[in-house]
Backbone atoms as SQL, in Angstrom:
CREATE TABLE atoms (id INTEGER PRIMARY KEY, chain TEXT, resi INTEGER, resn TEXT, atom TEXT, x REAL, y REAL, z REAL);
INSERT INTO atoms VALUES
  (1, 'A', 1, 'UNK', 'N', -1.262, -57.996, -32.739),
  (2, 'A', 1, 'UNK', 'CA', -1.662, -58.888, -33.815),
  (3, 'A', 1, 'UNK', 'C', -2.201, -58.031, -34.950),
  (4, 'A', 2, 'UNK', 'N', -1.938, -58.357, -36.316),
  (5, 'A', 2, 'UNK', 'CA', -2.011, -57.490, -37.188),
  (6, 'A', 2, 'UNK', 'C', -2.889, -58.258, -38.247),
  (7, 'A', 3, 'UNK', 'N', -3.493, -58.528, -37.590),
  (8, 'A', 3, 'UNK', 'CA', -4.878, -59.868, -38.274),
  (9, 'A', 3, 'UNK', 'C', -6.422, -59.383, -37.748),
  (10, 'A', 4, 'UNK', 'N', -7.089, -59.526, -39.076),
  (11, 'A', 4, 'UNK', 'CA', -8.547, -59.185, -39.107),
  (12, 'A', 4, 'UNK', 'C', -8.836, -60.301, -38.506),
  (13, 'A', 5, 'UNK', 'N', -10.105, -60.760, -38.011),
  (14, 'A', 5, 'UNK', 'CA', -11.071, -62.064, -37.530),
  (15, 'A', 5, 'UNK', 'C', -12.235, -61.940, -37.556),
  (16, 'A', 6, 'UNK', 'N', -12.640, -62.595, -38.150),
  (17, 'A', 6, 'UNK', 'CA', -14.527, -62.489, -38.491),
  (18, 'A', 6, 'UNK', 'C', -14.870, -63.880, -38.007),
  (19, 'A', 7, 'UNK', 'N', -15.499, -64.180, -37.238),
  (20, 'A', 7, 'UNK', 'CA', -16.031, -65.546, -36.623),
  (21, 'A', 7, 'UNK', 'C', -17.721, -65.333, -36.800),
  (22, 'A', 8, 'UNK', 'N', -18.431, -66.474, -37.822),
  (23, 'A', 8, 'UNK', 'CA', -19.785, -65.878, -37.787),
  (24, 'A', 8, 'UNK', 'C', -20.202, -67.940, -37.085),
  (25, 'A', 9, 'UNK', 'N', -21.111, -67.712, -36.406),
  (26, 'A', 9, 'UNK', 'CA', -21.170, -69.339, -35.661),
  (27, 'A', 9, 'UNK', 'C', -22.941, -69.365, -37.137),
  (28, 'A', 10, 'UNK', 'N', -22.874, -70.462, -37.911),
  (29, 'A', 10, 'UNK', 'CA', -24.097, -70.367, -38.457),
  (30, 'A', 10, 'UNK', 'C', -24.460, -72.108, -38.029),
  (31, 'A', 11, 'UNK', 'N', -25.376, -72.434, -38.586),
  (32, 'A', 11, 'UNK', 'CA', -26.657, -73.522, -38.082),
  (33, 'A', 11, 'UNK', 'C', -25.685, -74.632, -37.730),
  (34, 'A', 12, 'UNK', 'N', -24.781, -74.843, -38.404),
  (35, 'A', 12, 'UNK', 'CA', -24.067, -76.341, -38.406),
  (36, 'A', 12, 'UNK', 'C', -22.657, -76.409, -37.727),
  (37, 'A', 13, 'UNK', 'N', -22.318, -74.924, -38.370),
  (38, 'A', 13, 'UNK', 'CA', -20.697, -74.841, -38.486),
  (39, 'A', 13, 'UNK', 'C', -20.307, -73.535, -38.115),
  (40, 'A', 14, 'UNK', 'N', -18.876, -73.282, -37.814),
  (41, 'A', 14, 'UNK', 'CA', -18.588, -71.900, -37.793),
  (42, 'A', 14, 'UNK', 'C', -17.729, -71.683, -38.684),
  (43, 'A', 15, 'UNK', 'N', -17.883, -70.469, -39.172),
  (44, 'A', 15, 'UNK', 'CA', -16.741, -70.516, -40.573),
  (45, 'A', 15, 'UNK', 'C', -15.907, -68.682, -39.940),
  (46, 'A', 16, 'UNK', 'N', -14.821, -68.860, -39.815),
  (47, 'A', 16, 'UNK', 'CA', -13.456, -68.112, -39.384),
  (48, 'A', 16, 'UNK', 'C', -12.817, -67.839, -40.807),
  (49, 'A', 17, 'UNK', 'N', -12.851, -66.561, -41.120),
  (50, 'A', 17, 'UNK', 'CA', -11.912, -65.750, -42.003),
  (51, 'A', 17, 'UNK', 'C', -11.124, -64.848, -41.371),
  (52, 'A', 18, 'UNK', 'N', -9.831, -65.113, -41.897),
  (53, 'A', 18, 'UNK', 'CA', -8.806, -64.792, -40.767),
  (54, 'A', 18, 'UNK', 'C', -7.661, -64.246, -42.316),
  (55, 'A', 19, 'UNK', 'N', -7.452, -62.524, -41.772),
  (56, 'A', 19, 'UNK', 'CA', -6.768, -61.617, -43.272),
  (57, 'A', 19, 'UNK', 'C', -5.895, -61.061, -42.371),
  (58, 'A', 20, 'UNK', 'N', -4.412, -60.463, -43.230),
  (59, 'A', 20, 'UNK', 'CA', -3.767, -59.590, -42.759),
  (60, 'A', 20, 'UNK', 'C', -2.242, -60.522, -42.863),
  (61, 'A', 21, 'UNK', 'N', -2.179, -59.881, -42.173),
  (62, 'A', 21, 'UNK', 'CA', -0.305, -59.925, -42.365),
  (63, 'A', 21, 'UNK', 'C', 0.703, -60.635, -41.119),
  (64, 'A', 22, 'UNK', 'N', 1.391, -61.228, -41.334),
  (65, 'A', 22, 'UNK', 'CA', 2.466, -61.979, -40.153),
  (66, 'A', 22, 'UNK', 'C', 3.418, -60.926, -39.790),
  (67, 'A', 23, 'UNK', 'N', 3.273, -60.734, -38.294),
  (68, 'A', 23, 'UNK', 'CA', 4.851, -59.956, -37.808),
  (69, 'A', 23, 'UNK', 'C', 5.429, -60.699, -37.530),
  (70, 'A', 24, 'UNK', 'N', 6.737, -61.067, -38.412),
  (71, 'A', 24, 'UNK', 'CA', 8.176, -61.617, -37.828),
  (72, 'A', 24, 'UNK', 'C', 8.700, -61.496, -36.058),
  (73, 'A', 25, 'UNK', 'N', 8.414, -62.383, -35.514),
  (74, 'A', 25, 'UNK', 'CA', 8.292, -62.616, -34.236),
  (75, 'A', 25, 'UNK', 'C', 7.335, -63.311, -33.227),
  (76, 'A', 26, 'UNK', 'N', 6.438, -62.647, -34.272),
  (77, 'A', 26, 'UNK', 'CA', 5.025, -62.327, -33.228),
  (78, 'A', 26, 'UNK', 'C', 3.898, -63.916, -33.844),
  (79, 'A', 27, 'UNK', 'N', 4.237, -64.196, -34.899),
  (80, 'A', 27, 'UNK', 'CA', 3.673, -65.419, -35.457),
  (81, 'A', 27, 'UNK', 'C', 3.131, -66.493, -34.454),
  (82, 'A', 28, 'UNK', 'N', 3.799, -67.017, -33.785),
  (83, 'A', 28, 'UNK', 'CA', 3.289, -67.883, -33.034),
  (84, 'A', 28, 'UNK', 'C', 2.169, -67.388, -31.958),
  (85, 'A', 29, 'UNK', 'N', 2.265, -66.474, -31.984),
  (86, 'A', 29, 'UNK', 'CA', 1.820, -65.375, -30.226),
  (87, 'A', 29, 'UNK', 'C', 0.256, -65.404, -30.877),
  (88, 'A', 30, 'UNK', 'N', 0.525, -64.936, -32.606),
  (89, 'A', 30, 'UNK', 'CA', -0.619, -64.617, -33.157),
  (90, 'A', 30, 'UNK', 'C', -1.752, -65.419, -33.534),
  (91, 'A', 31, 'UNK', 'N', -0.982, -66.570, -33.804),
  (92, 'A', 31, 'UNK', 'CA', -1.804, -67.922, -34.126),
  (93, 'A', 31, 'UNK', 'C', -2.291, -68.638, -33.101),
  (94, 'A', 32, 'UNK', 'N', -1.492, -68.521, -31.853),
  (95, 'A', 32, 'UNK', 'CA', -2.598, -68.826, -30.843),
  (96, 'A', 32, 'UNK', 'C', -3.355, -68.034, -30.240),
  (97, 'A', 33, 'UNK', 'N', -3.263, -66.857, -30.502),
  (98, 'A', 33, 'UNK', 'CA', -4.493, -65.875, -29.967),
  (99, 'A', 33, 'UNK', 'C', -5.535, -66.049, -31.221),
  (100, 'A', 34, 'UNK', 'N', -5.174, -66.107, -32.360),
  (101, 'A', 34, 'UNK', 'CA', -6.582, -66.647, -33.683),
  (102, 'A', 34, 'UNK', 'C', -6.895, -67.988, -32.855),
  (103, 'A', 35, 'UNK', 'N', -6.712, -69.257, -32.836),
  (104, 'A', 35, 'UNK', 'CA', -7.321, -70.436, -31.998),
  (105, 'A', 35, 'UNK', 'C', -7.968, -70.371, -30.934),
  (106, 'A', 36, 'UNK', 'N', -7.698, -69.208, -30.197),
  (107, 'A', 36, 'UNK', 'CA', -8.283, -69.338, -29.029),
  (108, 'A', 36, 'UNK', 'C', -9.354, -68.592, -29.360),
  (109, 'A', 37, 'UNK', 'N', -9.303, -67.947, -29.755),
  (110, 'A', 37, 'UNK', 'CA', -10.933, -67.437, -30.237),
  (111, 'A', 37, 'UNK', 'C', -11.477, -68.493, -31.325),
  (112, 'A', 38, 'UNK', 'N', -11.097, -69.066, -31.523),
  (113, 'A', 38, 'UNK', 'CA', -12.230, -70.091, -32.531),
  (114, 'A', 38, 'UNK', 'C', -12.506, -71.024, -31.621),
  (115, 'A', 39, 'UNK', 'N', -11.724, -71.525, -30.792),
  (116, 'A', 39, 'UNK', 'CA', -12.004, -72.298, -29.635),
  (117, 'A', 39, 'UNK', 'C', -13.139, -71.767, -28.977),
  (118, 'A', 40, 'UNK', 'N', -13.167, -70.384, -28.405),
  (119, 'A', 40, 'UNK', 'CA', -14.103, -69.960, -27.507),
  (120, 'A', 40, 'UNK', 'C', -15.118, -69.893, -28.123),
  (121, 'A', 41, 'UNK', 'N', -15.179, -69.493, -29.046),
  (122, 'A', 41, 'UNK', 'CA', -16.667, -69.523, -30.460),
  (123, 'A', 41, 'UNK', 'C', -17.330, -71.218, -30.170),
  (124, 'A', 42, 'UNK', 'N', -16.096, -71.836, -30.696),
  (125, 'A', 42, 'UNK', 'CA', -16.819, -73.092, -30.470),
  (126, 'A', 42, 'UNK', 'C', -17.627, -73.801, -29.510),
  (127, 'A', 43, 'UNK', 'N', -16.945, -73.791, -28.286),
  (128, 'A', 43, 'UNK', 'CA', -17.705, -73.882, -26.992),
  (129, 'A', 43, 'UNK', 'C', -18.739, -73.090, -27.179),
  (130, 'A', 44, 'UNK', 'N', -18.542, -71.654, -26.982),
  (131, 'A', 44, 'UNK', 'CA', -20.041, -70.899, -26.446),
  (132, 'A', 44, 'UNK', 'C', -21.252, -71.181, -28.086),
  (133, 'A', 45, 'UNK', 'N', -20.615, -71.597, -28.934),
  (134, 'A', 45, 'UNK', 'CA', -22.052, -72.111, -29.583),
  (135, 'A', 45, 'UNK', 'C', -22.193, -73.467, -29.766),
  (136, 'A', 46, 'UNK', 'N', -21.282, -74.579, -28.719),
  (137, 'A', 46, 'UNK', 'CA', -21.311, -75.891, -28.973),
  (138, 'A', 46, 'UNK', 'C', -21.699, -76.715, -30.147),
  (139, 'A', 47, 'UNK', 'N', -20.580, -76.187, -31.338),
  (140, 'A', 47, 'UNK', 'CA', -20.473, -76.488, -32.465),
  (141, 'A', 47, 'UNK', 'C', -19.021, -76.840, -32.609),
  (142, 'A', 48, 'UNK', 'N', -18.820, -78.148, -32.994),
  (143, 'A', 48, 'UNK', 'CA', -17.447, -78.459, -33.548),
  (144, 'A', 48, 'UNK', 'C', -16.961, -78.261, -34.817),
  (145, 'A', 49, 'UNK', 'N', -18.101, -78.505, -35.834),
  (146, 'A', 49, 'UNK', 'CA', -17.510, -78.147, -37.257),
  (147, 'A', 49, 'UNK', 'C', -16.650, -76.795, -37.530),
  (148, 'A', 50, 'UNK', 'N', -15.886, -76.604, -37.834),
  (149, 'A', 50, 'UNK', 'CA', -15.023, -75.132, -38.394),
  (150, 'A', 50, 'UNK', 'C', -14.337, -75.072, -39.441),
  (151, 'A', 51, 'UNK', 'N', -14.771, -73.814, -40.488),
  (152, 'A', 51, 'UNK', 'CA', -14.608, -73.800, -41.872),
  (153, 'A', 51, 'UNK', 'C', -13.506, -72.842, -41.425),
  (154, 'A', 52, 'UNK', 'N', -12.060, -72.560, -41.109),
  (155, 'A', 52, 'UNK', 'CA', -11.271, -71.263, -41.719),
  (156, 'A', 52, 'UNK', 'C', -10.843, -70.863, -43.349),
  (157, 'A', 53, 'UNK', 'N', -10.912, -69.776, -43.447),
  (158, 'A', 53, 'UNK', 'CA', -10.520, -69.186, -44.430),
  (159, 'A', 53, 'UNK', 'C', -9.331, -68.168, -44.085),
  (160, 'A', 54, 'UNK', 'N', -8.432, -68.550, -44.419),
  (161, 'A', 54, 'UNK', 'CA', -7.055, -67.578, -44.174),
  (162, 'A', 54, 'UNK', 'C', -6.504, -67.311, -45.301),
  (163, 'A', 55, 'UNK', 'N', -6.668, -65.691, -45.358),
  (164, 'A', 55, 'UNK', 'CA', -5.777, -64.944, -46.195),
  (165, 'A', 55, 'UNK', 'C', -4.882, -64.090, -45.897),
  (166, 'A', 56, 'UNK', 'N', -3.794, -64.534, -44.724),
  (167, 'A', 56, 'UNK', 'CA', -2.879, -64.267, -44.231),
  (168, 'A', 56, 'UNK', 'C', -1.747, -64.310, -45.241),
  (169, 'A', 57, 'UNK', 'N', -0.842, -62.913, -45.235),
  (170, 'A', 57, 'UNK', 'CA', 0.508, -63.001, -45.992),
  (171, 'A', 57, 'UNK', 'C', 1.549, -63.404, -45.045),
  (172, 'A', 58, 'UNK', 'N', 2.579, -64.037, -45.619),
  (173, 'A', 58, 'UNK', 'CA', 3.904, -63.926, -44.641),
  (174, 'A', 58, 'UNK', 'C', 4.100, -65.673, -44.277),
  (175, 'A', 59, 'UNK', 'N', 5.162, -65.758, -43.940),
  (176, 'A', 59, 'UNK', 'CA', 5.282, -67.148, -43.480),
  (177, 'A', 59, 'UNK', 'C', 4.815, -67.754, -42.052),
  (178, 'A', 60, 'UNK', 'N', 4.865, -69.077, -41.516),
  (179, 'A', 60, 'UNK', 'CA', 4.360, -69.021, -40.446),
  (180, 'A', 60, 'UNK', 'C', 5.633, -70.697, -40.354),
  (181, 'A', 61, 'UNK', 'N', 6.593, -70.220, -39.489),
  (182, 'A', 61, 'UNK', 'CA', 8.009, -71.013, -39.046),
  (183, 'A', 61, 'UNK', 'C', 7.561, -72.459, -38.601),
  (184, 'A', 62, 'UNK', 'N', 7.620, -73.636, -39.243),
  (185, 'A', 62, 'UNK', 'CA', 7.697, -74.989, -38.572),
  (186, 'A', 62, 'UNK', 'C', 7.966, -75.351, -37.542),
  (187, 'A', 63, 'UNK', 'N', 8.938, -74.306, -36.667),
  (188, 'A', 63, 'UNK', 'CA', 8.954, -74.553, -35.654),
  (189, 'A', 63, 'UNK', 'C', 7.914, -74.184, -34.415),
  (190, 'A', 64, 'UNK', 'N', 6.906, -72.550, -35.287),
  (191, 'A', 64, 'UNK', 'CA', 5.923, -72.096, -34.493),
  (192, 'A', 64, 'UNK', 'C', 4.573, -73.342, -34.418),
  (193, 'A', 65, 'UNK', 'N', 4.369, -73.802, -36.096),
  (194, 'A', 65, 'UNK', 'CA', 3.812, -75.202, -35.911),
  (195, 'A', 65, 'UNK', 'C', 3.844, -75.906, -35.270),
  (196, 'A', 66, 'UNK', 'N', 5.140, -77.096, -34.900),
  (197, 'A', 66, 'UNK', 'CA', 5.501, -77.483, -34.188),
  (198, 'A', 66, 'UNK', 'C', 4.685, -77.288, -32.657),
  (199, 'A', 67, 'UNK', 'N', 5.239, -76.464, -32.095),
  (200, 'A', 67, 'UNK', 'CA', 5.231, -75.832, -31.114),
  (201, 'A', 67, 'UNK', 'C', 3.958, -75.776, -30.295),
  (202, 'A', 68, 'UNK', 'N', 3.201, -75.110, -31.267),
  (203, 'A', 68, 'UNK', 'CA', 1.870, -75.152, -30.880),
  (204, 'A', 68, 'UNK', 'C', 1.510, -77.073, -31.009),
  (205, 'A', 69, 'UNK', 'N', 1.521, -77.364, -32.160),
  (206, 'A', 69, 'UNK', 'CA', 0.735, -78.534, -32.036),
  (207, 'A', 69, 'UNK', 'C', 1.296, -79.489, -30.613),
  (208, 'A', 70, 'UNK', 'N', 2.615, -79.161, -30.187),
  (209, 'A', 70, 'UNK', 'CA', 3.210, -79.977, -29.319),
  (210, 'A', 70, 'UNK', 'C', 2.270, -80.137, -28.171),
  (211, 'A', 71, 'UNK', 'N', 2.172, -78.769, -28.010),
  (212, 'A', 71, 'UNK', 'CA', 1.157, -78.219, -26.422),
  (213, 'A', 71, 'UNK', 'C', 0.321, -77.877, -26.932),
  (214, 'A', 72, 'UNK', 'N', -0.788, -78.605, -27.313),
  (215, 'A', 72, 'UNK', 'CA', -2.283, -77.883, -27.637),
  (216, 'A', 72, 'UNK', 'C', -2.834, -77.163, -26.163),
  (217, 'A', 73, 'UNK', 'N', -2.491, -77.577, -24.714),
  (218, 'A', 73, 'UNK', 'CA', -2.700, -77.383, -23.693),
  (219, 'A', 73, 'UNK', 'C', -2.987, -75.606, -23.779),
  (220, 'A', 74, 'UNK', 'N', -1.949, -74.840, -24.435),
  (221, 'A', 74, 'UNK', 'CA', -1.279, -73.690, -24.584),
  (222, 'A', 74, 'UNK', 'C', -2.773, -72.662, -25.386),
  (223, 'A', 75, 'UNK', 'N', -3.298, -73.321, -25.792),
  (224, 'A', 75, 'UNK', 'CA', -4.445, -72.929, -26.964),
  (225, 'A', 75, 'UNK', 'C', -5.500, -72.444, -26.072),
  (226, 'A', 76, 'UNK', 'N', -5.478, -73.271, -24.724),
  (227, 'A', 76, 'UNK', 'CA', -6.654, -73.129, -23.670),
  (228, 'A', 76, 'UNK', 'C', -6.156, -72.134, -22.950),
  (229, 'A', 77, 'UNK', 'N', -5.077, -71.613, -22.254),
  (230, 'A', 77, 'UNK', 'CA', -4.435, -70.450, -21.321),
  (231, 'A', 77, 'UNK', 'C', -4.404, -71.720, -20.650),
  (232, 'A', 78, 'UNK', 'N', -3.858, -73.050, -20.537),
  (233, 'A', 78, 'UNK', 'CA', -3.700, -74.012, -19.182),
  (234, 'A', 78, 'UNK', 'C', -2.152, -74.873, -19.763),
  (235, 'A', 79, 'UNK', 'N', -0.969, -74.574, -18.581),
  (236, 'A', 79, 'UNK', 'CA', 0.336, -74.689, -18.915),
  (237, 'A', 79, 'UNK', 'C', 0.553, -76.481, -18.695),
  (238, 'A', 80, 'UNK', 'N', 0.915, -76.897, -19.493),
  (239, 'A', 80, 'UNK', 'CA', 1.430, -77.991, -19.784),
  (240, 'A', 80, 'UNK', 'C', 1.591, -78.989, -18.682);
């Protein structure tokens, strides 16, 4: 993954700035390894609010969208 991640958990909310660049391929792989760490942030500071900030270059395929949103299951490491 060719992506920075800064996760800071503050009083209310957690706010995720998420920089760097898309590898052609690897997009989907990458975006659920970024979720799953905002996920785990979230739990371990039992805060739901989340501010991302993404300054990611590159495209990210409708179908990787898709995909993920189909199986959110996939976000947790627990198969469908």
């Amino acid at each position: 993954m060719s992506y920075e991640v800064t996760i800071q958990a503050n009083q209310d909310y957690i706010r995720v700035d998420v920089s760097g660049i898309r590898t052609p391929g690897q997009e989907k792989q990458d975006a659920i390894n970024v979720w799953r760490r905002v996920i785990e942030a979230s739990h371990s500071a039992e805060i739901d609010q989340i501010l991302v900030v993404s300054e990611v270059n590159g495209g990210l395929p409708s179908t990787a969208v898709y995909e993920i949103v189909r199986n959110p299951k996939e976000l947790v490491g627990v198969e469908a």
